Coordinates of C-alpha atoms in Angstrom, one line a residue:
M16 CA -0.4 -0.5 -0.1
C17 CA 1.5 3.4 -0.7
G18 CA 0.3 6.9 1.3
G19 CA 1.2 10.2 0.7
D20 CA -1.1 12.8 0.1
V21 CA -3.4 12.6 -2.8
P22 CA -1.9 12.7 -6.5
N23 CA -3.1 16.5 -8.4
P24 CA -3.5 14.0 -10.9
G25 CA -3.4 17.4 -13.6
E26 CA 0.0 19.0 -14.9
N27 CA 0.9 22.0 -14.4
A28 CA 0.1 24.5 -17.8
C29 CA 3.0 24.8 -18.7
A30 CA 4.8 22.4 -19.1
K31 CA 8.0 22.5 -19.5
E32 CA 9.7 21.3 -23.1
E33 CA 11.3 17.5 -23.1
A34 CA 15.4 18.2 -23.7
G35 CA 15.4 16.9 -27.1
Q36 CA 12.3 16.5 -28.1
P37 CA 11.3 19.3 -30.9
Y38 CA 7.6 19.7 -31.9
R39 CA 8.0 17.9 -35.1
S40 CA 6.3 17.7 -37.9
S41 CA 6.4 13.2 -39.3
E42 CA 9.6 12.8 -40.9
T43 CA 10.5 9.7 -42.8
N44 CA 12.6 7.3 -39.9
P45 CA 15.3 5.3 -42.3
K46 CA 15.5 3.2 -39.3
H47 CA 11.2 1.5 -39.0
P48 CA 11.5 -1.6 -40.6
L49 CA 7.6 -0.6 -42.3
Q50 CA 8.4 3.5 -44.1
A51 CA 9.3 1.8 -46.6
T52 CA 8.7 4.6 -48.8
P53 CA 9.2 8.1 -48.4
H54 CA 6.5 11.1 -48.1
N55 CA 6.4 14.8 -48.6
S56 CA 5.5 15.6 -45.4
R57 CA 5.4 18.7 -44.1
D58 CA 8.1 20.8 -41.0
D59 CA 8.4 23.3 -40.4
S60 CA 10.9 25.7 -38.7
A61 CA 9.3 29.1 -37.1
D62 CA 8.3 28.9 -33.2
N63 CA 4.8 28.6 -31.8
I64 CA 1.4 29.0 -34.5
V65 CA 3.4 30.0 -38.6
S66 CA 0.9 29.9 -41.5
R67 CA 2.1 26.7 -44.4
G68 CA -0.5 28.0 -47.2
N69 CA -3.5 29.4 -45.1
V70 CA -3.3 26.0 -42.5
P71 CA -2.0 27.5 -39.2
Q72 CA 0.7 25.3 -37.4
I73 CA 2.6 25.4 -34.3
R74 CA 5.7 24.1 -33.3
K75 CA 6.4 22.7 -29.8
P76 CA 7.0 26.2 -27.2
S77 CA 8.6 26.0 -23.6
C78 CA 5.0 27.0 -22.3
I79 CA 2.1 26.0 -24.8
V80 CA -0.8 27.7 -21.8
K81 CA -0.3 30.7 -19.7
N82 CA -2.2 33.4 -17.8
I83 CA -5.6 32.4 -17.4
T84 CA -7.6 34.8 -16.1
S85 CA -10.6 35.3 -15.8
D86 CA -11.4 37.3 -19.5
S87 CA -8.8 35.4 -21.9
I88 CA -6.4 32.8 -22.0
I89 CA -2.8 32.8 -23.8
I90 CA -2.3 29.2 -26.1
A91 CA 0.9 29.3 -27.4
G92 CA 1.1 32.9 -27.7
K93 CA -1.9 34.0 -28.9
T94 CA -4.2 35.7 -26.4
Y95 CA -8.1 34.2 -26.9
Q96 CA -11.2 35.6 -24.7
K97 CA -13.5 33.5 -22.8
D98 CA -17.0 34.3 -22.8
E99 CA -19.9 32.2 -21.2
W100 CA -19.0 29.1 -23.1
F101 CA -15.6 28.8 -22.4
N102 CA -15.4 25.0 -20.4
T103 CA -11.9 23.4 -21.1
P104 CA -10.0 22.7 -18.0
T105 CA -6.6 23.2 -16.8
T106 CA -6.0 18.7 -16.8
I107 CA -6.7 19.3 -21.1
L108 CA -4.7 21.8 -21.5
S109 CA -1.7 21.4 -19.9
N110 CA -2.0 18.1 -22.7
I111 CA -2.2 20.4 -26.2
N112 CA 1.6 20.0 -26.5
K113 CA 1.9 16.4 -25.8
S114 CA 1.1 14.7 -29.6
L115 CA 1.2 11.4 -28.6
H116 CA 1.2 11.0 -32.6
L117 CA 4.9 12.0 -33.3
K118 CA 6.2 10.6 -29.8
P119 CA 9.6 8.3 -30.9
D120 CA 8.6 4.8 -30.8
H121 CA 5.0 5.0 -29.0
P122 CA 2.2 3.4 -30.3
I123 CA 0.1 5.8 -31.2
S124 CA 3.0 7.0 -33.6
I125 CA 4.2 4.1 -35.0
T126 CA 0.8 3.1 -36.0
R127 CA 0.5 6.6 -37.3
Q128 CA 3.8 5.8 -39.4
L129 CA 2.8 1.8 -40.6
I130 CA -0.8 3.5 -41.7
E131 CA 1.4 6.1 -44.0
S132 CA 3.6 3.8 -45.5
R133 CA 0.4 1.8 -47.7
F134 CA 0.1 6.0 -48.8
P135 CA 3.4 6.2 -50.9
G136 CA 3.2 9.6 -52.3
F137 CA 0.8 10.9 -49.2
T138 CA 1.3 15.2 -48.6
T139 CA 2.0 14.0 -44.1
Y140 CA 0.2 17.4 -41.7
N141 CA 1.1 16.4 -38.9
N142 CA 1.3 19.8 -36.7
Y143 CA -2.3 21.8 -37.7
F144 CA -3.1 23.5 -34.3
P145 CA -5.8 22.2 -32.4
V146 CA -7.4 25.1 -31.7
V147 CA -10.1 26.1 -34.2
T148 CA -13.2 27.8 -34.8
T149 CA -17.1 26.2 -35.5
H150 CA -16.2 27.3 -39.2
Q151 CA -13.6 25.2 -39.3
N152 CA -15.6 22.4 -37.9
F153 CA -18.6 22.5 -38.3
D154 CA -19.8 25.3 -40.5
S155 CA -17.6 24.3 -43.7
L156 CA -18.6 20.8 -43.2
G157 CA -21.9 20.7 -43.3
F158 CA -22.7 19.9 -40.2
P159 CA -26.8 21.5 -39.4
Q160 CA -26.4 24.4 -36.0
D161 CA -28.8 22.1 -34.0
H162 CA -26.3 19.2 -34.0
P163 CA -25.4 18.1 -30.3
G164 CA -21.8 17.6 -31.3
R165 CA -21.8 21.5 -30.9
S166 CA -23.6 21.7 -27.7
R167 CA -20.6 22.6 -24.6
T168 CA -22.0 19.0 -23.3
D169 CA -19.8 17.0 -26.3
T170 CA -16.8 20.0 -27.1
Y171 CA -14.2 22.1 -25.2
Y172 CA -14.9 25.7 -26.1
I173 CA -11.9 28.4 -25.3
N174 CA -15.5 30.8 -26.3
K175 CA -18.7 31.0 -28.0
S176 CA -16.7 31.1 -32.3
T177 CA -13.5 29.6 -31.1
L178 CA -13.1 25.6 -29.2
L179 CA -10.7 22.8 -29.1
R180 CA -11.6 20.7 -32.8
T181 CA -13.4 17.5 -31.9
H182 CA -11.9 16.2 -35.7
T183 CA -9.1 16.4 -37.7
S184 CA -12.0 17.0 -40.4
A185 CA -11.7 20.2 -39.1
H186 CA -8.7 21.9 -41.9
E187 CA -10.1 20.3 -44.6
A188 CA -11.4 22.8 -45.6
D189 CA -7.8 24.8 -45.0
V190 CA -6.3 22.3 -46.9
F191 CA -9.0 22.0 -49.9
T192 CA -8.2 26.4 -50.1
A193 CA -4.6 25.4 -49.8
N194 CA -3.9 23.9 -53.1
E195 CA -0.4 22.1 -52.2
T196 CA -1.6 18.6 -52.7
E197 CA -4.1 16.5 -54.5
K198 CA -3.3 13.5 -51.9
Y199 CA -3.2 14.0 -48.4
L200 CA -2.7 12.7 -44.3
I201 CA -3.1 14.2 -41.7
S202 CA -3.4 12.7 -37.9
A203 CA -3.0 14.8 -34.9
D204 CA -4.9 15.1 -31.3
V205 CA -8.2 16.0 -31.2
Y206 CA -10.6 16.6 -28.0
R207 CA -14.3 15.2 -26.9
R208 CA -15.8 15.4 -23.6
D209 CA -16.7 11.6 -23.1
A210 CA -18.0 8.7 -20.9
V211 CA -15.2 7.7 -18.6
D212 CA -13.8 3.8 -18.8
R213 CA -10.9 2.3 -20.6
S214 CA -11.7 2.6 -24.0
H215 CA -13.0 6.2 -23.6
Y216 CA -10.6 9.4 -23.6
P217 CA -11.0 13.2 -23.9
I218 CA -8.0 13.5 -25.7
F219 CA -7.3 11.2 -28.9
H220 CA -5.6 11.1 -32.4
Q221 CA -7.0 10.4 -36.0
M222 CA -5.6 10.2 -39.1
E223 CA -7.6 11.6 -42.5
G224 CA -6.6 11.4 -45.3
A225 CA -8.2 12.7 -48.6
R226 CA -8.0 11.8 -52.2
F227 CA -9.2 14.0 -55.8
W228 CA -9.0 14.1 -59.7
D229 CA -10.0 17.5 -61.8
R230 CA -11.9 16.8 -64.7
T231 CA -10.5 19.5 -66.3
Q232 CA -6.8 16.8 -66.1
H233 CA -6.5 13.8 -68.1
N234 CA -8.3 14.7 -70.9
G235 CA -11.4 15.2 -68.8
N236 CA -12.8 11.6 -68.1
V237 CA -11.7 11.3 -64.6
T238 CA -12.7 7.6 -64.2
A239 CA -10.0 6.3 -66.4
A240 CA -7.1 8.7 -64.6
V241 CA -9.6 6.7 -61.8
L242 CA -9.3 3.1 -62.3
E243 CA -5.6 3.7 -63.7
S244 CA -4.1 4.8 -60.3
L245 CA -5.9 1.7 -59.0
K246 CA -3.6 -0.5 -60.2
E247 CA -1.3 1.8 -57.8
I248 CA -2.5 -0.1 -55.0
P249 CA -1.9 -3.9 -54.0
P250 CA -4.0 -6.9 -54.7
H251 CA -4.7 -9.0 -51.7
D252 CA -6.9 -12.1 -50.7
M253 CA -9.1 -10.7 -48.0
K254 CA -11.9 -11.8 -48.2
V255 CA -14.3 -8.9 -48.5
E256 CA -18.3 -8.7 -48.0
D257 CA -19.6 -5.6 -50.1
P258 CA -23.0 -6.7 -50.7
N259 CA -25.0 -3.4 -51.7
P260 CA -24.5 -0.6 -55.1
T261 CA -22.2 1.7 -54.7
V262 CA -24.8 4.3 -54.3
H263 CA -28.7 4.3 -53.7
E264 CA -31.3 6.6 -54.3
E265 CA -32.3 7.3 -50.5
R266 CA -29.6 5.0 -48.4
N267 CA -26.5 6.8 -49.6
P268 CA -27.3 8.8 -52.6
L269 CA -24.8 10.0 -55.6
Q270 CA -24.4 13.6 -55.8
P271 CA -25.6 15.6 -58.2
E272 CA -22.9 16.7 -59.5
H273 CA -21.1 13.7 -60.1
T274 CA -21.7 10.7 -62.7
L275 CA -22.6 6.9 -62.3
Q276 CA -19.2 5.9 -63.4
E277 CA -17.2 8.4 -61.4
V278 CA -18.5 7.6 -58.6
E279 CA -18.1 4.0 -58.9
A280 CA -14.1 4.5 -60.3
I281 CA -13.5 6.0 -56.4
A282 CA -15.4 3.9 -54.5
T283 CA -13.5 1.1 -55.5
H284 CA -10.2 3.4 -55.5
L285 CA -11.3 4.5 -52.1
K286 CA -12.2 0.5 -51.4
R287 CA -9.0 -1.0 -51.9
S288 CA -6.6 1.5 -51.2
L289 CA -7.7 1.5 -47.5
E290 CA -8.8 -2.6 -47.2
N291 CA -4.6 -2.3 -48.1
V292 CA -4.4 -0.3 -44.8
V293 CA -6.4 -3.3 -42.8
V294 CA -4.3 -5.7 -44.4
E295 CA -0.8 -4.0 -43.4
I296 CA -2.5 -3.4 -39.8
F297 CA -4.3 -6.4 -39.1
S298 CA -1.9 -9.1 -40.4
N299 CA 1.4 -7.7 -38.3
A300 CA -1.5 -7.8 -35.5
R301 CA -1.2 -11.6 -36.4
E302 CA 2.3 -11.5 -36.1
A303 CA 2.4 -10.0 -33.2
A304 CA -0.2 -12.5 -31.5
A305 CA 1.1 -15.6 -33.2
A306 CA 4.5 -13.9 -31.3
A307 CA 3.3 -13.8 -28.0
G308 CA 1.3 -17.7 -28.3
D309 CA -2.2 -16.2 -28.5
P310 CA -4.5 -19.3 -30.0
T311 CA -7.2 -17.1 -31.4
A312 CA -3.8 -15.6 -34.0
H313 CA -5.6 -17.7 -36.6
T314 CA -2.3 -16.6 -39.3
S315 CA -3.5 -19.6 -42.3
E316 CA -7.3 -17.8 -42.0
P317 CA -7.8 -15.3 -44.7
L318 CA -8.4 -12.2 -43.2
K319 CA -12.4 -11.1 -43.7
V320 CA -14.2 -7.7 -43.8
R321 CA -17.5 -6.2 -44.6
W322 CA -18.8 -2.5 -46.0
I323 CA -21.5 -0.9 -44.1
E324 CA -23.8 2.0 -45.8
A325 CA -23.3 4.7 -43.5
Y326 CA -24.0 8.6 -43.4
F327 CA -22.1 11.6 -43.4
P328 CA -22.5 15.3 -43.5
F329 CA -19.8 16.2 -45.8
T330 CA -19.3 13.0 -47.9
S331 CA -21.8 10.7 -49.4
P332 CA -21.9 8.2 -50.4
S333 CA -20.7 7.3 -47.7
W334 CA -19.5 4.1 -45.9
E335 CA -17.9 2.2 -42.4
L336 CA -15.6 -0.4 -43.1
E337 CA -15.8 -3.4 -40.7
I338 CA -13.3 -6.4 -39.4
Y339 CA -13.8 -9.3 -38.3
W340 CA -11.4 -10.0 -35.1
Q341 CA -11.2 -12.8 -32.7
D342 CA -14.7 -13.7 -32.4
Q343 CA -16.1 -10.3 -33.4
W344 CA -17.4 -8.1 -35.8
L345 CA -15.0 -4.5 -35.2
E346 CA -15.5 -1.7 -36.9
V347 CA -12.1 0.3 -38.0
L348 CA -13.3 3.5 -40.0
G349 CA -15.5 5.8 -41.9
C350 CA -15.1 7.2 -45.7
G351 CA -17.0 8.5 -48.7
V352 CA -17.1 10.4 -51.5
T353 CA -16.1 14.3 -50.8
R354 CA -18.6 16.5 -50.8
H355 CA -18.7 19.0 -53.6
S356 CA -19.7 21.5 -51.7
L357 CA -16.3 21.8 -50.6
Y358 CA -14.5 21.5 -53.1
K359 CA -16.7 24.1 -55.2
N360 CA -15.9 26.9 -51.6
A361 CA -12.2 25.7 -52.1
G362 CA -12.8 27.6 -55.6
Y363 CA -11.5 23.9 -57.5
P364 CA -15.6 22.9 -58.7
D365 CA -13.9 20.4 -60.5
R366 CA -12.4 18.6 -58.4
L367 CA -13.8 15.1 -57.1
G368 CA -12.6 12.3 -54.6
W369 CA -12.7 10.2 -51.3
A370 CA -11.9 11.0 -48.0
F371 CA -11.5 8.9 -44.9
G372 CA -10.9 9.0 -41.1
I373 CA -10.0 6.4 -38.9
G374 CA -9.0 6.4 -35.0
L375 CA -5.3 5.6 -34.4
E376 CA -5.9 4.5 -30.4
R377 CA -8.8 2.0 -31.3
I378 CA -6.1 0.3 -34.2
S379 CA -3.1 0.6 -31.7
M380 CA -5.2 -1.3 -29.0
L381 CA -6.4 -3.9 -31.3
L382 CA -2.0 -3.8 -32.9
F383 CA -1.0 -3.6 -29.4
N384 CA -3.1 -5.8 -27.3
I385 CA -2.9 -2.4 -24.8
P386 CA -6.4 -3.7 -22.3
D387 CA -7.0 0.6 -21.0
I388 CA -6.4 3.6 -23.2
R389 CA -5.3 5.5 -20.1
L390 CA -1.5 4.0 -20.8
F391 CA -1.0 5.6 -23.9
W392 CA -0.6 8.3 -21.4
S393 CA 1.6 6.5 -19.1
Q394 CA 4.8 8.3 -17.8
D395 CA 5.4 4.7 -16.8
Q396 CA 8.6 3.4 -18.4
R397 CA 7.6 0.0 -18.1
F398 CA 5.2 0.9 -20.1
L399 CA 6.9 3.1 -22.5
T400 CA 9.9 0.4 -23.2
Q401 CA 7.7 -2.4 -24.5
F402 CA 7.5 -0.4 -27.9
S403 CA 10.5 0.0 -30.0
E404 CA 9.7 1.9 -34.7
S405 CA 12.7 -0.6 -35.3
K406 CA 11.3 -3.9 -34.4
P407 CA 8.6 -6.4 -35.3
I408 CA 5.3 -4.9 -33.1
Q409 CA 5.1 -6.7 -30.3
R410 CA 2.7 -7.1 -27.9
F411 CA 1.8 -5.2 -24.7
S412 CA 2.9 -7.1 -21.7
P413 CA 1.1 -6.0 -18.6
F414 CA 3.7 -5.7 -15.8
S415 CA 1.4 -4.7 -12.8
K416 CA -2.3 -5.2 -11.7
H417 CA -3.7 -3.7 -8.6
P418 CA -6.5 -3.8 -7.1
E419 CA -10.0 -1.5 -8.1
C420 CA -12.0 0.3 -5.7
Y421 CA -15.4 0.6 -7.0
K422 CA -17.8 3.8 -4.0
D423 CA -21.1 5.1 -5.5
V424 CA -22.1 9.3 -5.6
S425 CA -26.0 9.7 -5.7
F426 CA -28.0 13.0 -5.4
W427 CA -31.3 14.3 -6.4
L428 CA -31.2 16.8 -9.8
P429 CA -31.9 20.7 -9.1
Q430 CA -36.1 20.3 -9.1
N431 CA -35.6 22.6 -12.2
Q432 CA -33.9 19.9 -14.3
S433 CA -35.5 16.8 -13.1
Q434 CA -37.9 16.4 -16.2
Q435 CA -35.9 18.2 -19.5
S436 CA -32.3 16.3 -18.4
D437 CA -31.8 13.2 -20.7
I438 CA -29.2 10.6 -19.6
P439 CA -27.7 9.4 -23.1
T440 CA -27.1 5.9 -23.1
T441 CA -24.2 6.3 -25.6
S442 CA -21.9 9.2 -24.5
S443 CA -22.5 11.9 -27.7
A444 CA -19.3 13.3 -27.5
G445 CA -16.9 10.0 -29.0
G446 CA -14.0 8.0 -28.5
G447 CA -15.1 4.8 -28.6
G448 CA -16.9 3.1 -30.4
S449 CA -18.2 4.1 -33.9
L450 CA -17.1 7.4 -33.3
D451 CA -12.9 7.4 -34.0
G452 CA -13.7 8.2 -37.9
I453 CA -15.0 10.0 -40.2
G454 CA -17.6 11.8 -39.2
G455 CA -17.9 10.3 -35.4
E456 CA -20.5 13.2 -34.3
V457 CA -23.1 12.1 -36.8
A458 CA -22.8 8.1 -35.3
A459 CA -23.0 10.2 -31.8
A460 CA -25.8 11.5 -32.5
A461 CA -28.0 8.9 -33.9
A462 CA -26.9 7.3 -30.7
A463 CA -27.2 9.5 -27.9
T464 CA -29.7 11.4 -26.5
T465 CA -29.4 14.9 -25.6
T466 CA -30.8 18.1 -25.3
T467 CA -32.0 20.8 -27.3
A468 CA -29.9 24.0 -26.1
L469 CA -26.1 24.0 -27.2
G470 CA -24.8 26.7 -25.5
P471 CA -24.9 27.3 -21.6
E472 CA -28.1 27.5 -21.3
A473 CA -27.7 23.6 -21.1
G474 CA -29.4 21.2 -18.2
F475 CA -28.4 18.6 -17.1
H476 CA -25.9 15.5 -19.5
E477 CA -23.5 12.4 -18.0
N478 CA -20.2 14.2 -20.0
D479 CA -20.9 17.4 -17.0
V480 CA -20.7 14.1 -14.3
M481 CA -17.5 13.1 -16.1
E482 CA -15.7 16.0 -16.5
I483 CA -15.4 16.7 -12.8
V484 CA -15.2 13.0 -12.3
R485 CA -12.1 13.5 -14.5
D486 CA -11.0 17.3 -13.2
V487 CA -10.4 15.5 -9.7
A488 CA -9.2 12.4 -10.4
G489 CA -7.9 12.3 -13.9
D490 CA -6.4 8.9 -14.6
L491 CA -7.1 6.9 -11.3
A492 CA -10.5 7.0 -12.4
E493 CA -10.5 3.9 -14.7
D494 CA -15.2 3.5 -15.4
V495 CA -17.8 6.6 -14.2
Q496 CA -21.5 4.0 -14.9
L497 CA -25.1 4.6 -14.3
A498 CA -25.6 2.3 -11.6
D499 CA -29.1 3.2 -10.6
E500 CA -31.5 6.5 -11.2
F501 CA -35.0 7.0 -9.3
T502 CA -37.8 9.6 -10.6
H503 CA -40.1 9.8 -6.7
P504 CA -43.3 9.6 -7.8
K505 CA -44.1 12.9 -5.7
T506 CA -41.9 15.5 -6.0
K507 CA -41.5 14.1 -9.3
R508 CA -37.7 14.5 -9.0
R509 CA -34.7 13.3 -10.0
S510 CA -32.4 11.0 -8.2
L511 CA -29.1 9.2 -10.0
C512 CA -26.1 6.5 -8.7
Y513 CA -22.9 7.0 -9.8
R514 CA -20.9 4.5 -9.2
I515 CA -17.4 6.0 -9.7
N516 CA -14.1 2.9 -10.3
Y517 CA -11.0 4.1 -8.9
R518 CA -7.9 2.5 -9.8
S519 CA -3.9 3.8 -10.3
L520 CA -2.0 1.3 -13.9
E521 CA 1.1 1.8 -11.8
R522 CA 0.1 1.6 -7.7
T523 CA -2.4 0.6 -5.4
L524 CA -4.5 3.6 -3.9
T525 CA -4.5 4.1 -0.8
N526 CA -9.0 4.1 1.1
E527 CA -7.7 7.6 2.6
E528 CA -6.5 9.4 -1.0
V529 CA -9.9 7.4 -2.3
N530 CA -12.2 8.8 0.0
A531 CA -10.4 11.9 0.0
L532 CA -10.9 12.1 -4.3
H533 CA -14.4 10.5 -4.3
K534 CA -15.2 13.8 -1.5
R535 CA -13.7 16.8 -4.3
I536 CA -15.9 15.1 -6.9
E537 CA -18.8 15.0 -4.3
E538 CA -18.1 18.5 -4.0
G539 CA -18.1 19.8 -7.3
L540 CA -21.4 18.1 -8.6
V541 CA -23.2 20.5 -6.1
E542 CA -20.7 23.5 -6.5
K543 CA -20.9 22.6 -10.5
L544 CA -24.3 21.3 -10.8
G545 CA -26.3 22.4 -8.4
V546 CA -27.2 19.1 -7.1
Q547 CA -28.3 17.9 -3.5
I548 CA -25.7 14.7 -2.4
R549 CA -28.4 11.7 -1.2

C-alpha cells in the first residue's frame, strides 16, 4: 500500500519542454521497417504558430498555455478572449503539447507510421494547431446548427466561436483551399468531452486522408484516370463482403454533380486503398499475437472485412469498414466520396475525390493488445520501453494489476432539470465505438439522446459528471457508469447513482486518498451542477 498525499492528476499548464524532444512534423524514419517509401512531410521551422498555405500549424513552445484569467487565455502565444462558453479545464489544456502521434517509439506514433506507409506519395500534415473556429470544425463541413456535436456538453470551447477541434476534418476545407497537394494525410490530437472508461478518453488521435482528381485534367476523363491509378494498389486475398450497390437513392445517394461512372471508380479506388491498410495492420497484429502464443491467432485463415452503408455530412455515398477479428465484427474506419460543396467553396468546382477517417487509439489497442486507453498517456518506463519503431510489432505485456476500488455517488437533480434532462446510453462526445473515424459526431447523434440546448443554458448532461470526475481524479478514475436512477412519485424529482471505479495503472491506491478524491467529486457536483447529494 502506498500512502502519502493525494496525487494531483493534472499537470502544470506550462509544462516544460522535454530536452531533446522538439515538436516536429512526421519525417521518414530510416530505422522504421514499415516506412520504405518517403513521404512529402511538412516540417515548419518557425517558432510557435506558423502558416503553411492557409493552414496554421504549431511547433512545441516551452510554455503552451499561460496567463489564464477570468477574461482571456494565452495558448501558444496567442490570446483568446473567454466568454460564457468557456469550458476547457486546465487538465485538458496542459496536454495540448503532448502530441503522442509524433512521440518516438510510442505505439500511437508507430501506428500512424504504419498507416502512412500504405499511402506512398501522400503529403502528411501532422502539426496542425488544435484551436480552431466553429466554422472550421462544423460550418465548413455542413454540420447543422442544432447538431449535438456543437453542444458544450460534447465539445471543449474557448469561446462561442473558438474551440478545441473535435476531429481532423476541421482542417479539410483549409487544405483544399491551400491547394498544395492532390492527396494528403492529416494526423492530430482531437478533443471531446466523453465517458470515463477504458476505451474512452477526452483526448485521442485521428488520421484523415483524402485524394482528388480534376476534370480539367486527364482529358476530362476522371473515370479513366481513377481506374489507371487503381493499378498502383497492391492486390490482397482478404474476403470482402460488399453486398450493397455503390449508390442508393435514399440510403446512399449520388451527388448531382457526379456521374455514376465517376463515383463507382472513386468508390472502388477508396475501398481498395483502405483494404490495403487493413491488410497491413491486421497482418502485423496476427504476427504479434502468434509471437505471443495467442491461440486465437489463426494465421492461416484469410482476413475478412465488410462494407456497411453509412451517413456523414461531408461525404456521399459513405461507408464504414468492419473487420472480423477475434470472433467479432469491429468497425475500424469511416469514409466516402467527398461532398462537392467542399471543393466548390475552396474555389475548385471541377474536382472530385474521396476521404476517410480512422481513430489511431482503436487501431493501436488492437495492434498492440493494449487493454486500457489511459496507458497511452503513461510515463511509466515499464510501458514505454516495450515499443520500438525499429523492431517488429509486439504485443503489450502487462507489468502489474492493481486492485480496483468502487464508490457510488447518488444525488438529486435540481427540480428545474429533473424533467428536461436526458441521460444518454452512449456518450455523444465520441472517442470510441463508431465515433473515431470520419463523421464520428454524426454517428454519435444517432446513438445518443441529448438536450436541445447547445449553449451555457443547457440542462444536466452525463458528460458534465464525467468531466468533474476527470478534473478531480484524472487517470485514477478507470470507469464511471450510471448504476441506478429513480423518479420520486410525488415530487417528480430525479435521483441518479453513478458508480466510480478508481484504479491506478502504476500503484495501489489507499482508502484515504480514494475517499479524499471521492469527497472532492461530490463537492464538485454540488458546486458546478447544483445537485443535492443523497
